[in-house]
PDB file of C-alpha atoms and ligand atoms in Angstrom:
ATOM      1  CA  MET A   1       0.000   0.000   0.000  1.00 56.00           C
ATOM      2  CA  ASN A   2       1.563   3.289  -1.057  1.00 67.00           C
ATOM      3  CA  LYS A   3      -0.426   6.063   0.597  1.00 86.00           C
ATOM      4  CA  ARG A   4      -0.826   6.293   4.361  1.00 93.00           C
ATOM      5  CA  ILE A   5      -4.244   4.991   5.377  1.00 97.00           C
ATOM      6  CA  VAL A   6      -6.245   5.221   8.592  1.00 98.00           C
ATOM      7  CA  ILE A   7      -8.830   2.545   9.455  1.00 98.00           C
ATOM      8  CA  ALA A   8     -11.163   3.246  12.382  1.00 98.00           C
ATOM      9  CA  VAL A   9     -12.964   0.340  14.063  1.00 98.00           C
ATOM     10  CA  ASP A  10     -15.541   0.979  16.769  1.00 98.00           C
ATOM     11  CA  GLY A  11     -18.013  -1.193  18.602  1.00 98.00           C
ATOM     12  CA  PRO A  12     -19.155  -2.465  21.996  1.00 97.00           C
ATOM     13  CA  ALA A  13     -17.260  -4.720  24.436  1.00 94.00           C
ATOM     14  CA  GLY A  14     -16.614  -8.196  23.101  1.00 92.00           C
ATOM     15  CA  SER A  15     -17.575  -7.441  19.496  1.00 95.00           C
ATOM     16  CA  GLY A  16     -14.209  -8.840  18.426  1.00 93.00           C
ATOM     17  CA  LYS A  17     -12.549  -5.544  17.537  1.00 96.00           C
ATOM     18  CA  SER A  18      -9.099  -6.119  18.932  1.00 96.00           C
ATOM     19  CA  SER A  19      -8.546  -9.727  17.823  1.00 95.00           C
ATOM     20  CA  VAL A  20      -9.847  -8.967  14.326  1.00 97.00           C
ATOM     21  CA  CYS A  21      -7.824  -5.731  14.023  1.00 98.00           C
ATOM     22  CA  LYS A  22      -4.628  -7.437  15.168  1.00 98.00           C
ATOM     23  CA  ARG A  23      -4.983 -10.125  12.509  1.00 97.00           C
ATOM     24  CA  VAL A  24      -5.862  -7.646   9.750  1.00 98.00           C
ATOM     25  CA  ALA A  25      -2.898  -5.468  10.762  1.00 97.00           C
ATOM     26  CA  ALA A  26      -0.475  -8.423  10.815  1.00 97.00           C
ATOM     27  CA  ASP A  27      -1.713  -9.689   7.420  1.00 96.00           C
ATOM     28  CA  LEU A  28      -1.621  -6.308   5.681  1.00 96.00           C
ATOM     29  CA  GLY A  29       1.431  -4.807   7.404  1.00 95.00           C
ATOM     30  CA  LEU A  30      -0.467  -2.064   9.216  1.00 96.00           C
ATOM     31  CA  GLN A  31       0.274  -0.658  12.647  1.00 97.00           C
ATOM     32  CA  TYR A  32      -2.408  -1.638  15.217  1.00 98.00           C
ATOM     33  CA  ILE A  33      -3.309   0.781  17.999  1.00 98.00           C
ATOM     34  CA  ASP A  34      -5.606  -0.337  20.838  1.00 98.00           C
ATOM     35  CA  SER A  35      -7.164   2.860  22.230  1.00 98.00           C
ATOM     36  CA  GLY A  36      -9.152   1.009  24.906  1.00 98.00           C
ATOM     37  CA  ALA A  37      -5.885  -0.325  26.336  1.00 98.00           C
ATOM     38  CA  ILE A  38      -4.818   3.273  27.002  1.00 98.00           C
ATOM     39  CA  TYR A  39      -8.008   4.041  28.961  1.00 98.00           C
ATOM     40  CA  ARG A  40      -7.432   0.761  30.780  1.00 98.00           C
ATOM     41  CA  ALA A  41      -3.762   1.632  31.466  1.00 98.00           C
ATOM     42  CA  ILE A  42      -4.709   5.039  32.874  1.00 98.00           C
ATOM     43  CA  THR A  43      -7.312   3.403  35.138  1.00 98.00           C
ATOM     44  CA  TRP A  44      -4.828   0.722  36.220  1.00 98.00           C
ATOM     45  CA  PHE A  45      -2.201   3.410  36.955  1.00 97.00           C
ATOM     46  CA  PHE A  46      -4.503   5.297  39.333  1.00 97.00           C
ATOM     47  CA  MET A  47      -5.813   2.106  40.968  1.00 97.00           C
ATOM     48  CA  ASP A  48      -2.229   0.993  41.550  1.00 96.00           C
ATOM     49  CA  LYS A  49      -1.108   4.376  42.834  1.00 93.00           C
ATOM     50  CA  TYR A  50      -4.055   5.419  45.002  1.00 90.00           C
ATOM     51  CA  GLY A  51      -6.120   2.279  45.526  1.00 90.00           C
ATOM     52  CA  ASP A  52      -9.374   4.177  45.174  1.00 89.00           C
ATOM     53  CA  PRO A  53      -9.507   5.805  41.716  1.00 91.00           C
ATOM     54  CA  ASP A  54     -12.562   7.864  42.720  1.00 89.00           C
ATOM     55  CA  LYS A  55     -10.257  10.000  44.836  1.00 87.00           C
ATOM     56  CA  VAL A  56      -8.074  11.238  41.967  1.00 90.00           C
ATOM     57  CA  GLU A  57      -8.627  14.979  41.703  1.00 90.00           C
ATOM     58  CA  ASN A  58      -6.780  16.217  38.648  1.00 92.00           C
ATOM     59  CA  PRO A  59      -5.885  13.122  36.652  1.00 94.00           C
ATOM     60  CA  VAL A  60      -4.287  14.886  33.692  1.00 94.00           C
ATOM     61  CA  LEU A  61      -1.886  16.749  35.961  1.00 93.00           C
ATOM     62  CA  SER A  62      -0.734  13.432  37.462  1.00 92.00           C
ATOM     63  CA  LEU A  63      -0.439  11.887  34.002  1.00 94.00           C
ATOM     64  CA  ARG A  64       2.021  14.493  32.750  1.00 91.00           C
ATOM     65  CA  ASP A  65       5.026  12.584  34.075  1.00 92.00           C
ATOM     66  CA  VAL A  66       3.814   9.140  33.036  1.00 96.00           C
ATOM     67  CA  THR A  67       4.867   7.567  29.752  1.00 97.00           C
ATOM     68  CA  PHE A  68       2.356   5.357  27.965  1.00 98.00           C
ATOM     69  CA  SER A  69       3.467   3.274  25.026  1.00 98.00           C
ATOM     70  CA  GLN A  70       2.253   0.411  22.901  1.00 98.00           C
ATOM     71  CA  VAL A  71       4.180  -2.100  20.841  1.00 97.00           C
ATOM     72  CA  PHE A  72       2.596  -4.148  18.077  1.00 97.00           C
ATOM     73  CA  ASP A  73       4.772  -6.887  16.633  1.00 93.00           C
ATOM     74  CA  SER A  74       4.444  -8.569  13.274  1.00 81.00           C
ATOM     75  CA  SER A  75       3.251 -11.812  14.905  1.00 87.00           C
ATOM     76  CA  GLY A  76       0.082  -9.934  15.858  1.00 92.00           C
ATOM     77  CA  LYS A  77       0.704  -9.271  19.579  1.00 96.00           C
ATOM     78  CA  SER A  78       0.005  -5.892  21.152  1.00 98.00           C
ATOM     79  CA  ARG A  79       1.623  -4.890  24.440  1.00 98.00           C
ATOM     80  CA  THR A  80       0.911  -1.808  26.523  1.00 98.00           C
ATOM     81  CA  PHE A  81       3.419  -0.171  28.867  1.00 98.00           C
ATOM     82  CA  VAL A  82       3.097   2.347  31.675  1.00 98.00           C
ATOM     83  CA  ASN A  83       6.564   3.843  32.018  1.00 97.00           C
ATOM     84  CA  ASP A  84       8.674   0.686  31.591  1.00 94.00           C
ATOM     85  CA  LYS A  85       6.157  -1.730  33.076  1.00 98.00           C
ATOM     86  CA  ASP A  86       4.337  -4.156  30.791  1.00 98.00           C
ATOM     87  CA  VAL A  87       0.728  -3.881  31.994  1.00 98.00           C
ATOM     88  CA  SER A  88      -0.857  -5.829  29.113  1.00 97.00           C
ATOM     89  CA  LEU A  89      -2.304  -8.537  31.352  1.00 95.00           C
ATOM     90  CA  LEU A  90      -2.955  -6.384  34.418  1.00 97.00           C
ATOM     91  CA  ILE A  91      -5.236  -4.035  32.470  1.00 97.00           C
ATOM     92  CA  ARG A  92      -7.500  -6.927  31.406  1.00 93.00           C
ATOM     93  CA  GLU A  93      -8.762  -7.428  34.985  1.00 91.00           C
ATOM     94  CA  GLU A  94     -12.529  -6.938  35.273  1.00 88.00           C
ATOM     95  CA  SER A  95     -11.881  -4.526  38.190  1.00 92.00           C
ATOM     96  CA  VAL A  96     -10.135  -2.179  35.740  1.00 96.00           C
ATOM     97  CA  ALA A  97     -13.070  -2.292  33.300  1.00 92.00           C
ATOM     98  CA  LYS A  98     -15.415  -1.555  36.184  1.00 91.00           C
ATOM     99  CA  ASN A  99     -13.606   1.672  37.119  1.00 95.00           C
ATOM    100  CA  ILE A 100     -12.781   2.875  33.622  1.00 96.00           C
ATOM    101  CA  SER A 101     -15.692   5.314  33.257  1.00 94.00           C
ATOM    102  CA  ILE A 102     -14.181   7.518  35.991  1.00 95.00           C
ATOM    103  CA  PHE A 103     -11.518   8.427  33.435  1.00 96.00           C
ATOM    104  CA  SER A 104     -13.183   7.769  30.082  1.00 96.00           C
ATOM    105  CA  GLU A 105     -15.878  10.303  30.984  1.00 95.00           C
ATOM    106  CA  ASN A 106     -13.345  13.013  31.834  1.00 96.00           C
ATOM    107  CA  SER A 107     -12.913  15.493  28.971  1.00 97.00           C
ATOM    108  CA  GLU A 108      -9.326  16.399  29.864  1.00 97.00           C
ATOM    109  CA  VAL A 109      -8.344  12.733  29.991  1.00 97.00           C
ATOM    110  CA  ARG A 110      -9.993  12.201  26.596  1.00 98.00           C
ATOM    111  CA  ASP A 111      -8.094  15.162  25.102  1.00 98.00           C
ATOM    112  CA  PHE A 112      -4.856  13.774  26.551  1.00 98.00           C
ATOM    113  CA  VAL A 113      -5.522  10.311  25.072  1.00 98.00           C
ATOM    114  CA  ASN A 114      -6.659  11.666  21.700  1.00 98.00           C
ATOM    115  CA  ALA A 115      -3.488  13.754  21.295  1.00 97.00           C
ATOM    116  CA  MET A 116      -1.391  10.685  22.087  1.00 97.00           C
ATOM    117  CA  LEU A 117      -3.329   8.440  19.672  1.00 98.00           C
ATOM    118  CA  ARG A 118      -3.119  10.990  16.841  1.00 98.00           C
ATOM    119  CA  SER A 119       0.607  11.455  17.318  1.00 96.00           C
ATOM    120  CA  TRP A 120       1.205   7.671  17.309  1.00 96.00           C
ATOM    121  CA  ALA A 121      -0.860   7.392  14.146  1.00 95.00           C
ATOM    122  CA  SER A 122       0.779  10.228  12.274  1.00 94.00           C
ATOM    123  CA  LYS A 123       3.655   8.335  10.717  1.00 89.00           C
ATOM    124  CA  GLU A 124       2.311   5.154   9.203  1.00 95.00           C
ATOM    125  CA  SER A 125      -0.753   3.308   7.995  1.00 97.00           C
ATOM    126  CA  ILE A 126      -2.793   2.241  10.990  1.00 98.00           C
ATOM    127  CA  ILE A 127      -5.864   0.391  12.156  1.00 98.00           C
ATOM    128  CA  MET A 128      -7.170   1.639  15.512  1.00 98.00           C
ATOM    129  CA  ASP A 129     -10.079   0.331  17.560  1.00 98.00           C
ATOM    130  CA  GLY A 130     -12.184   1.866  20.311  1.00 98.00           C
ATOM    131  CA  ARG A 131     -15.469   3.637  20.878  1.00 98.00           C
ATOM    132  CA  ASP A 132     -15.017   7.050  19.228  1.00 98.00           C
ATOM    133  CA  ILE A 133     -12.301   6.451  16.646  1.00 98.00           C
ATOM    134  CA  GLY A 134     -14.476   7.074  13.572  1.00 98.00           C
ATOM    135  CA  THR A 135     -16.506   9.843  15.203  1.00 98.00           C
ATOM    136  CA  VAL A 136     -13.985  11.894  17.217  1.00 98.00           C
ATOM    137  CA  VAL A 137     -10.386  10.717  16.896  1.00 98.00           C
ATOM    138  CA  PHE A 138     -10.319  10.262  13.104  1.00 98.00           C
ATOM    139  CA  PRO A 139     -13.533  11.663  11.597  1.00 98.00           C
ATOM    140  CA  ASP A 140     -11.715  11.680   8.222  1.00 98.00           C
ATOM    141  CA  ALA A 141     -10.558   8.038   8.407  1.00 98.00           C
ATOM    142  CA  ASP A 142     -10.218   6.314   5.010  1.00 98.00           C
ATOM    143  CA  LEU A 143     -12.432   3.476   6.214  1.00 98.00           C
ATOM    144  CA  LYS A 144     -14.721   3.224   9.232  1.00 98.00           C
ATOM    145  CA  ILE A 145     -16.140  -0.013  10.540  1.00 98.00           C
ATOM    146  CA  TYR A 146     -18.674  -0.589  13.309  1.00 98.00           C
ATOM    147  CA  LEU A 147     -18.441  -4.137  14.660  1.00 98.00           C
ATOM    148  CA  ASP A 148     -21.389  -5.447  16.600  1.00 98.00           C
ATOM    149  CA  ALA A 149     -22.736  -8.736  17.985  1.00 98.00           C
ATOM    150  CA  SER A 150     -25.550  -9.848  20.259  1.00 98.00           C
ATOM    151  CA  VAL A 151     -25.027  -9.593  24.017  1.00 98.00           C
ATOM    152  CA  ASP A 152     -25.047 -13.401  24.310  1.00 97.00           C
ATOM    153  CA  VAL A 153     -22.343 -13.866  21.702  1.00 97.00           C
ATOM    154  CA  ARG A 154     -20.219 -11.101  23.207  1.00 97.00           C
ATOM    155  CA  THR A 155     -20.586 -12.603  26.694  1.00 97.00           C
ATOM    156  CA  GLU A 156     -19.520 -16.006  25.369  1.00 96.00           C
ATOM    157  CA  ARG A 157     -16.434 -14.479  23.727  1.00 94.00           C
ATOM    158  CA  ARG A 158     -15.428 -12.582  26.873  1.00 93.00           C
ATOM    159  CA  VAL A 159     -15.849 -15.702  29.046  1.00 95.00           C
ATOM    160  CA  LYS A 160     -13.656 -17.633  26.596  1.00 94.00           C
ATOM    161  CA  GLU A 161     -11.006 -14.892  26.647  1.00 91.00           C
ATOM    162  CA  TYR A 162     -10.835 -15.181  30.435  1.00 91.00           C
ATOM    163  CA  SER A 163     -10.765 -18.969  30.355  1.00 94.00           C
ATOM    164  CA  ASP A 164      -7.909 -18.847  27.788  1.00 92.00           C
ATOM    165  CA  LEU A 165      -6.039 -16.794  30.406  1.00 89.00           C
ATOM    166  CA  GLY A 166      -6.742 -19.537  32.962  1.00 92.00           C
ATOM    167  CA  LYS A 167      -9.460 -17.556  34.750  1.00 90.00           C
ATOM    168  CA  ASN A 168     -12.831 -18.935  35.762  1.00 91.00           C
ATOM    169  CA  VAL A 169     -15.473 -16.228  35.654  1.00 92.00           C
ATOM    170  CA  ASP A 170     -19.186 -16.205  36.295  1.00 96.00           C
ATOM    171  CA  GLU A 171     -21.038 -15.871  32.993  1.00 97.00           C
ATOM    172  CA  ASN A 172     -23.916 -13.871  34.463  1.00 97.00           C
ATOM    173  CA  TYR A 173     -21.521 -11.450  36.109  1.00 95.00           C
ATOM    174  CA  ILE A 174     -19.713 -10.900  32.789  1.00 95.00           C
ATOM    175  CA  ARG A 175     -23.026 -10.446  30.920  1.00 97.00           C
ATOM    176  CA  ASN A 176     -24.118  -7.787  33.431  1.00 96.00           C
ATOM    177  CA  GLN A 177     -20.774  -6.022  33.262  1.00 94.00           C
ATOM    178  CA  ILE A 178     -21.005  -5.914  29.460  1.00 95.00           C
ATOM    179  CA  ILE A 179     -24.573  -4.564  29.529  1.00 96.00           C
ATOM    180  CA  GLN A 180     -23.684  -1.916  32.105  1.00 95.00           C
ATOM    181  CA  ARG A 181     -20.512  -0.800  30.293  1.00 92.00           C
ATOM    182  CA  ASP A 182     -22.370  -0.654  26.932  1.00 95.00           C
ATOM    183  CA  ASP A 183     -25.050   1.504  28.550  1.00 95.00           C
ATOM    184  CA  LYS A 184     -22.463   3.865  30.002  1.00 94.00           C
ATOM    185  CA  ASP A 185     -20.455   4.036  26.755  1.00 95.00           C
ATOM    186  CA  LYS A 186     -23.535   4.648  24.613  1.00 97.00           C
ATOM    187  CA  SER A 187     -25.297   7.163  26.837  1.00 97.00           C
ATOM    188  CA  ARG A 188     -22.397   9.332  27.992  1.00 96.00           C
ATOM    189  CA  GLN A 189     -22.309  12.979  26.891  1.00 95.00           C
ATOM    190  CA  LEU A 190     -18.717  12.896  25.774  1.00 96.00           C
ATOM    191  CA  ALA A 191     -17.671  10.825  22.755  1.00 97.00           C
ATOM    192  CA  PRO A 192     -20.429   8.217  23.152  1.00 98.00           C
ATOM    193  CA  LEU A 193     -20.252   4.901  21.353  1.00 98.00           C
ATOM    194  CA  VAL A 194     -22.283   5.458  18.221  1.00 98.00           C
ATOM    195  CA  LYS A 195     -21.957   4.256  14.649  1.00 98.00           C
ATOM    196  CA  ALA A 196     -20.509   7.023  12.464  1.00 98.00           C
ATOM    197  CA  TRP A 197     -22.921   7.784   9.616  1.00 98.00           C
ATOM    198  CA  ASP A 198     -20.321   6.633   7.078  1.00 98.00           C
ATOM    199  CA  ALA A 199     -19.163   3.498   8.934  1.00 98.00           C
ATOM    200  CA  VAL A 200     -19.707   0.025   7.477  1.00 98.00           C
ATOM    201  CA  TYR A 201     -21.850  -1.935   9.955  1.00 98.00           C
ATOM    202  CA  ILE A 202     -20.846  -5.571  10.459  1.00 98.00           C
ATOM    203  CA  ASP A 203     -22.858  -7.824  12.755  1.00 97.00           C
ATOM    204  CA  THR A 204     -20.422 -10.589  13.694  1.00 97.00           C
ATOM    205  CA  SER A 205     -22.913 -12.727  15.688  1.00 97.00           C
ATOM    206  CA  GLN A 206     -23.198 -15.330  12.926  1.00 96.00           C
ATOM    207  CA  LEU A 207     -19.740 -14.888  11.392  1.00 97.00           C
ATOM    208  CA  SER A 208     -16.547 -16.757  12.142  1.00 96.00           C
ATOM    209  CA  PHE A 209     -13.397 -14.862  13.098  1.00 96.00           C
ATOM    210  CA  GLU A 210     -11.899 -15.652   9.672  1.00 98.00           C
ATOM    211  CA  GLU A 211     -14.993 -14.368   7.871  1.00 98.00           C
ATOM    212  CA  VAL A 212     -14.841 -11.035   9.686  1.00 98.00           C
ATOM    213  CA  VAL A 213     -11.111 -10.704   8.976  1.00 98.00           C
ATOM    214  CA  GLU A 214     -11.675 -11.435   5.264  1.00 98.00           C
ATOM    215  CA  LYS A 215     -14.563  -8.951   5.027  1.00 98.00           C
ATOM    216  CA  ILE A 216     -12.435  -6.160   6.474  1.00 98.00           C
ATOM    217  CA  LYS A 217      -9.399  -7.026   4.329  1.00 98.00           C
ATOM    218  CA  GLU A 218     -11.636  -6.868   1.244  1.00 98.00           C
ATOM    219  CA  LEU A 219     -12.882  -3.411   2.231  1.00 98.00           C
ATOM    220  CA  ILE A 220      -9.309  -2.198   2.785  1.00 97.00           C
ATOM    221  CA  LYS A 221      -8.101  -3.583  -0.536  1.00 96.00           C
ATOM    222  CA  ARG A 222     -10.769  -1.522  -2.315  1.00 96.00           C
ATOM    223  CA  LEU A 223      -9.312   1.745  -0.949  1.00 95.00           C
TER     224      LEU A 223
HETATM  225  O1  LIG B   1     -12.017  -4.833  25.350  1.00 50.74           O
HETATM  226  P1  LIG B   1     -13.305  -4.094  25.473  1.00 50.74           P
HETATM  227  O2  LIG B   1     -14.046  -4.010  24.173  1.00 50.74           O
HETATM  228  O3  LIG B   1     -14.121  -4.556  26.607  1.00 50.74           O
HETATM  229  O4  LIG B   1     -12.982  -2.621  25.857  1.00 50.74           O
HETATM  230  P2  LIG B   1     -11.759  -1.719  25.505  1.00 50.74           P
HETATM  231  O5  LIG B   1     -11.684  -1.453  24.027  1.00 50.74           O
HETATM  232  O6  LIG B   1     -10.541  -2.230  26.153  1.00 50.74           O
HETATM  233  O7  LIG B   1     -12.233  -0.355  26.190  1.00 50.74           O
HETATM  234  C1  LIG B   1     -12.487  -0.322  27.582  1.00 50.74           C
HETATM  235  C2  LIG B   1     -13.323   0.914  27.907  1.00 50.74           C
HETATM  236  O8  LIG B   1     -12.556   2.074  27.615  1.00 50.74           O
HETATM  237  C3  LIG B   1     -14.610   1.079  27.122  1.00 50.74           C
HETATM  238  O9  LIG B   1     -15.695   0.405  27.691  1.00 50.74           O
HETATM  239  C4  LIG B   1     -14.800   2.587  27.152  1.00 50.74           C
HETATM  240  O10 LIG B   1     -15.432   3.009  28.337  1.00 50.74           O
HETATM  241  C5  LIG B   1     -13.382   3.129  27.170  1.00 50.74           C
HETATM  242  N1  LIG B   1     -12.955   3.563  25.829  1.00 50.74           N
HETATM  243  C6  LIG B   1     -13.335   4.827  25.411  1.00 50.74           C
HETATM  244  O11 LIG B   1     -14.023   5.534  26.127  1.00 50.74           O
HETATM  245  N2  LIG B   1     -12.918   5.288  24.201  1.00 50.74           N
HETATM  246  C7  LIG B   1     -12.154   4.536  23.397  1.00 50.74           C
HETATM  247  N3  LIG B   1     -11.751   5.031  22.224  1.00 50.74           N
HETATM  248  C8  LIG B   1     -11.778   3.231  23.787  1.00 50.74           C
HETATM  249  C9  LIG B   1     -12.210   2.765  25.019  1.00 50.74           C
END
């Protein structure tokens, strides 16, 4: 691919965004950026530092001296670092997801994250996933995709992700967490999760992982 391209992928928890994007990026030689991992890393940082993240008064001020980075390797693995610490697994804890809205609903935190994401994306062709990538971060993206799936399918996928990590989780608890986080993400004032008018909608409930990957690669090849 000669020109620099930006692909924005949004959708609710468990819709398959990150695994699909990683594979597409590895296959097509794109850089993958996981925006949700940055909101998770910020939440983890404050939980680790203060215990109770509700008590953080001016998060952006505290974040000024912290370095966030992400490394995507050609085998399709994405790792997230806070300063020099690899937090990739720590940020996947359900307790982090539970507290994330404290920071993802803060406009200064969002501005801080958006500036970081745009600067990371400025040099090469990228695929980035999140909640507001096609609407706020890159409204001029070359291709926008909205990945969706039923709550049941998304719950199943999340439970499997945890069990692949050796964790036994209660399915009902995960389903409720997903429903609650979707509600918060969709109804918040700031950068809510919504399909951009020009995004391609893909319901992945009945599709295999490979089928979704192929669909997206086809759309990219047409650019
Ligand atoms: O992996 P999962 O789909 O559950 O979520 P994630 O992509 O890791 O994002 C975790 C949370 O971060 C979301 O539920 C949003 O509240 C927030 N987020 C956001 O506000 N904006 C983004 N661009 C990405 C994530």
